[in-house]
Amino acid sequence: MMNEMLSENFSLRELTKTVHTECTNEPGPREVANLRRLAREVLQPLRDSWGDCLKVNSGYRSLLLNTRVRGAKESYHLQGKAADIDCGTSALKAMTLAVSCNTLRLPVVETIVSRRGAHYWLHVALRTSDDPKKPVFSTKEYR
């Protein structure tokens, strides 16, 4: 099941992988359905636009994993509705990817450019019909 392709270029394994081997990180059926929508409606269009340079470093997170990485208590990662896209040391790539979400009219409720040290990533969260939040764009710095 973990080798299941959720879209042309994104597998369930890619969107559930973690370096924290002490944490079980297996999504349930509802989370897999959300990951499939995230992959097809947000990540795949970005990959089609940007090519192979688009790499996801975090997708679904179990409660234990989310706690371990100090994720938000209400994180969209817990529902399989969010992914963090690795942007290396390029703030420009992170910002341009965020703009691409708008330009491509992707169904996102959060686009957050984050930085820790010299490393950047873009957090994107899938907007669903049951989501009461208004779309958010922000930046965040971690220490």
PDB file of C-alpha atoms in Angstrom:
ATOM      1  CA  MET A   1       0.000   0.000   0.000  1.00  0.00           C
ATOM      2  CA  MET A   2       2.827   2.447   0.836  1.00  0.00           C
ATOM      3  CA  ASN A   3       4.058   2.225  -2.779  1.00  0.00           C
ATOM      4  CA  GLU A   4       0.644   3.403  -4.019  1.00  0.00           C
ATOM      5  CA  MET A   5       0.887   6.330  -6.428  1.00  0.00           C
ATOM      6  CA  LEU A   6      -1.377   9.178  -5.356  1.00  0.00           C
ATOM      7  CA  SER A   7      -0.729  11.159  -8.539  1.00  0.00           C
ATOM      8  CA  GLU A   8       1.574  10.826 -11.529  1.00  0.00           C
ATOM      9  CA  ASN A   9       4.677  11.741  -9.517  1.00  0.00           C
ATOM     10  CA  PHE A  10       3.792  11.441  -5.828  1.00  0.00           C
ATOM     11  CA  SER A  11       3.586   8.207  -3.862  1.00  0.00           C
ATOM     12  CA  LEU A  12       2.051   7.511  -0.490  1.00  0.00           C
ATOM     13  CA  ARG A  13       5.537   6.556   0.725  1.00  0.00           C
ATOM     14  CA  GLU A  14       6.924   9.985  -0.270  1.00  0.00           C
ATOM     15  CA  LEU A  15       4.156  11.820   1.582  1.00  0.00           C
ATOM     16  CA  THR A  16       4.506   9.744   4.771  1.00  0.00           C
ATOM     17  CA  LYS A  17       8.276   9.299   5.051  1.00  0.00           C
ATOM     18  CA  THR A  18      10.102  10.504   8.139  1.00  0.00           C
ATOM     19  CA  VAL A  19      13.622  10.420   9.523  1.00  0.00           C
ATOM     20  CA  HIS A  20      12.107   9.891  12.981  1.00  0.00           C
ATOM     21  CA  THR A  21      12.122   6.077  12.917  1.00  0.00           C
ATOM     22  CA  GLU A  22      10.875   5.927  16.510  1.00  0.00           C
ATOM     23  CA  CYS A  23       7.500   7.248  15.285  1.00  0.00           C
ATOM     24  CA  THR A  24       4.910   5.141  13.482  1.00  0.00           C
ATOM     25  CA  ASN A  25       3.557   7.249  10.640  1.00  0.00           C
ATOM     26  CA  GLU A  26       0.814   5.284   8.896  1.00  0.00           C
ATOM     27  CA  PRO A  27      -2.262   7.240   7.796  1.00  0.00           C
ATOM     28  CA  GLY A  28      -5.794   5.904   8.015  1.00  0.00           C
ATOM     29  CA  PRO A  29      -8.220   5.763   5.053  1.00  0.00           C
ATOM     30  CA  ARG A  30      -9.475   9.357   5.559  1.00  0.00           C
ATOM     31  CA  GLU A  31      -5.917  10.733   5.675  1.00  0.00           C
ATOM     32  CA  VAL A  32      -4.954   8.732   2.558  1.00  0.00           C
ATOM     33  CA  ALA A  33      -7.953  10.211   0.723  1.00  0.00           C
ATOM     34  CA  ASN A  34      -6.811  13.708   1.767  1.00  0.00           C
ATOM     35  CA  LEU A  35      -3.223  12.967   0.693  1.00  0.00           C
ATOM     36  CA  ARG A  36      -4.523  11.813  -2.697  1.00  0.00           C
ATOM     37  CA  ARG A  37      -6.392  15.117  -3.168  1.00  0.00           C
ATOM     38  CA  LEU A  38      -3.364  17.088  -1.955  1.00  0.00           C
ATOM     39  CA  ALA A  39      -1.124  15.255  -4.418  1.00  0.00           C
ATOM     40  CA  ARG A  40      -3.499  15.572  -7.381  1.00  0.00           C
ATOM     41  CA  GLU A  41      -4.837  19.093  -6.826  1.00  0.00           C
ATOM     42  CA  VAL A  42      -1.848  20.934  -5.315  1.00  0.00           C
ATOM     43  CA  LEU A  43       1.471  19.087  -5.506  1.00  0.00           C
ATOM     44  CA  GLN A  44       1.133  17.612  -9.005  1.00  0.00           C
ATOM     45  CA  PRO A  45       0.227  20.936 -10.658  1.00  0.00           C
ATOM     46  CA  LEU A  46       3.250  22.508  -8.918  1.00  0.00           C
ATOM     47  CA  ARG A  47       5.487  19.620 -10.080  1.00  0.00           C
ATOM     48  CA  ASP A  48       4.112  19.949 -13.625  1.00  0.00           C
ATOM     49  CA  SER A  49       4.956  23.660 -13.536  1.00  0.00           C
ATOM     50  CA  TRP A  50       8.320  23.452 -11.730  1.00  0.00           C
ATOM     51  CA  GLY A  51       9.631  20.036 -12.788  1.00  0.00           C
ATOM     52  CA  ASP A  52      11.702  17.579 -10.761  1.00  0.00           C
ATOM     53  CA  CYS A  53      13.184  20.284  -8.522  1.00  0.00           C
ATOM     54  CA  LEU A  54      10.011  20.097  -6.399  1.00  0.00           C
ATOM     55  CA  LYS A  55      10.702  17.827  -3.394  1.00  0.00           C
ATOM     56  CA  VAL A  56       8.397  17.246  -0.440  1.00  0.00           C
ATOM     57  CA  ASN A  57      10.150  16.869   2.909  1.00  0.00           C
ATOM     58  CA  SER A  58       7.015  16.443   5.072  1.00  0.00           C
ATOM     59  CA  GLY A  59       3.469  15.335   4.357  1.00  0.00           C
ATOM     60  CA  TYR A  60       1.218  13.338   6.668  1.00  0.00           C
ATOM     61  CA  ARG A  61       2.224  13.271  10.341  1.00  0.00           C
ATOM     62  CA  SER A  62       0.876  10.958  13.025  1.00  0.00           C
ATOM     63  CA  LEU A  63       0.097  12.626  16.346  1.00  0.00           C
ATOM     64  CA  LEU A  64       3.318  11.211  17.821  1.00  0.00           C
ATOM     65  CA  LEU A  65       5.422  12.477  14.906  1.00  0.00           C
ATOM     66  CA  ASN A  66       3.731  15.884  14.955  1.00  0.00           C
ATOM     67  CA  THR A  67       4.493  16.184  18.668  1.00  0.00           C
ATOM     68  CA  ARG A  68       8.089  15.052  18.074  1.00  0.00           C
ATOM     69  CA  VAL A  69       8.693  17.760  15.430  1.00  0.00           C
ATOM     70  CA  ARG A  70       6.838  20.352  17.525  1.00  0.00           C
ATOM     71  CA  GLY A  71       4.100  20.815  14.933  1.00  0.00           C
ATOM     72  CA  ALA A  72       0.992  22.886  15.575  1.00  0.00           C
ATOM     73  CA  LYS A  73      -1.676  21.083  17.625  1.00  0.00           C
ATOM     74  CA  GLU A  74      -4.249  21.682  14.869  1.00  0.00           C
ATOM     75  CA  SER A  75      -1.782  21.024  12.022  1.00  0.00           C
ATOM     76  CA  TYR A  76      -3.189  20.149   8.609  1.00  0.00           C
ATOM     77  CA  HIS A  77      -0.394  17.537   8.445  1.00  0.00           C
ATOM     78  CA  LEU A  78      -2.365  15.451  10.973  1.00  0.00           C
ATOM     79  CA  GLN A  79      -5.248  15.190   8.493  1.00  0.00           C
ATOM     80  CA  GLY A  80      -3.054  14.489   5.448  1.00  0.00           C
ATOM     81  CA  LYS A  81      -3.950  17.911   4.038  1.00  0.00           C
ATOM     82  CA  ALA A  82      -0.505  19.566   4.168  1.00  0.00           C
ATOM     83  CA  ALA A  83       2.972  19.242   2.734  1.00  0.00           C
ATOM     84  CA  ASP A  84       6.226  21.089   3.210  1.00  0.00           C
ATOM     85  CA  ILE A  85       8.207  21.652   0.010  1.00  0.00           C
ATOM     86  CA  ASP A  86      11.978  21.822   0.372  1.00  0.00           C
ATOM     87  CA  CYS A  87      13.417  25.035  -1.084  1.00  0.00           C
ATOM     88  CA  GLY A  88      17.015  24.594   0.064  1.00  0.00           C
ATOM     89  CA  THR A  89      18.711  27.911   0.746  1.00  0.00           C
ATOM     90  CA  SER A  90      16.577  29.842  -1.740  1.00  0.00           C
ATOM     91  CA  ALA A  91      14.144  32.353  -0.261  1.00  0.00           C
ATOM     92  CA  LEU A  92      13.322  33.326  -3.844  1.00  0.00           C
ATOM     93  CA  LYS A  93      12.249  29.760  -4.704  1.00  0.00           C
ATOM     94  CA  ALA A  94      10.020  29.602  -1.610  1.00  0.00           C
ATOM     95  CA  MET A  95       8.367  32.934  -2.375  1.00  0.00           C
ATOM     96  CA  THR A  96       7.961  32.152  -6.081  1.00  0.00           C
ATOM     97  CA  LEU A  97       6.395  28.770  -5.280  1.00  0.00           C
ATOM     98  CA  ALA A  98       3.953  30.554  -2.976  1.00  0.00           C
ATOM     99  CA  VAL A  99       3.037  32.969  -5.772  1.00  0.00           C
ATOM    100  CA  SER A 100       2.638  29.965  -8.129  1.00  0.00           C
ATOM    101  CA  CYS A 101      -0.057  28.562  -5.829  1.00  0.00           C
ATOM    102  CA  ASN A 102      -2.061  31.713  -6.480  1.00  0.00           C
ATOM    103  CA  THR A 103      -1.197  31.989 -10.182  1.00  0.00           C
ATOM    104  CA  LEU A 104      -2.192  28.356 -10.788  1.00  0.00           C
ATOM    105  CA  ARG A 105      -5.353  28.909  -8.685  1.00  0.00           C
ATOM    106  CA  LEU A 106      -4.601  25.909  -6.492  1.00  0.00           C
ATOM    107  CA  PRO A 107      -7.076  25.017  -3.712  1.00  0.00           C
ATOM    108  CA  VAL A 108      -4.866  25.985  -0.776  1.00  0.00           C
ATOM    109  CA  VAL A 109      -5.901  27.452   2.560  1.00  0.00           C
ATOM    110  CA  GLU A 110      -2.346  27.996   3.835  1.00  0.00           C
ATOM    111  CA  THR A 111       0.840  29.013   2.070  1.00  0.00           C
ATOM    112  CA  ILE A 112       3.554  29.642   4.626  1.00  0.00           C
ATOM    113  CA  VAL A 113       7.166  30.384   3.754  1.00  0.00           C
ATOM    114  CA  SER A 114       9.327  29.137   6.623  1.00  0.00           C
ATOM    115  CA  ARG A 115      12.996  29.389   7.445  1.00  0.00           C
ATOM    116  CA  ARG A 116      15.347  27.781   9.941  1.00  0.00           C
ATOM    117  CA  GLY A 117      18.857  29.147   9.651  1.00  0.00           C
ATOM    118  CA  ALA A 118      19.651  29.322   5.943  1.00  0.00           C
ATOM    119  CA  HIS A 119      17.093  26.632   4.983  1.00  0.00           C
ATOM    120  CA  TYR A 120      13.676  27.492   3.483  1.00  0.00           C
ATOM    121  CA  TRP A 121      10.541  25.512   2.805  1.00  0.00           C
ATOM    122  CA  LEU A 122       6.987  26.235   1.683  1.00  0.00           C
ATOM    123  CA  HIS A 123       4.106  24.797   3.686  1.00  0.00           C
ATOM    124  CA  VAL A 124       0.941  24.292   1.620  1.00  0.00           C
ATOM    125  CA  ALA A 125      -2.401  23.077   2.986  1.00  0.00           C
ATOM    126  CA  LEU A 126      -5.285  21.779   0.893  1.00  0.00           C
ATOM    127  CA  ARG A 127      -8.516  23.755   1.141  1.00  0.00           C
ATOM    128  CA  THR A 128     -11.569  21.526   1.468  1.00  0.00           C
ATOM    129  CA  SER A 129     -15.268  22.331   1.503  1.00  0.00           C
ATOM    130  CA  ASP A 130     -15.475  21.701   5.271  1.00  0.00           C
ATOM    131  CA  ASP A 131     -12.645  24.135   6.030  1.00  0.00           C
ATOM    132  CA  PRO A 132     -13.879  27.252   7.863  1.00  0.00           C
ATOM    133  CA  LYS A 133     -10.545  29.094   7.603  1.00  0.00           C
ATOM    134  CA  LYS A 134      -9.940  31.901   5.167  1.00  0.00           C
ATOM    135  CA  PRO A 135      -6.804  31.488   3.024  1.00  0.00           C
ATOM    136  CA  VAL A 136      -3.622  32.548   4.795  1.00  0.00           C
ATOM    137  CA  PHE A 137      -0.242  33.609   3.434  1.00  0.00           C
ATOM    138  CA  SER A 138       2.512  34.192   5.945  1.00  0.00           C
ATOM    139  CA  THR A 139       6.164  33.784   6.744  1.00  0.00           C
ATOM    140  CA  LYS A 140       7.669  32.069   9.779  1.00  0.00           C
ATOM    141  CA  GLU A 141      11.145  31.828  11.236  1.00  0.00           C
ATOM    142  CA  TYR A 142      12.220  28.929  13.448  1.00  0.00           C
ATOM    143  CA  ARG A 143      15.210  29.017  15.768  1.00  0.00           C
TER     144      ARG A 143
END
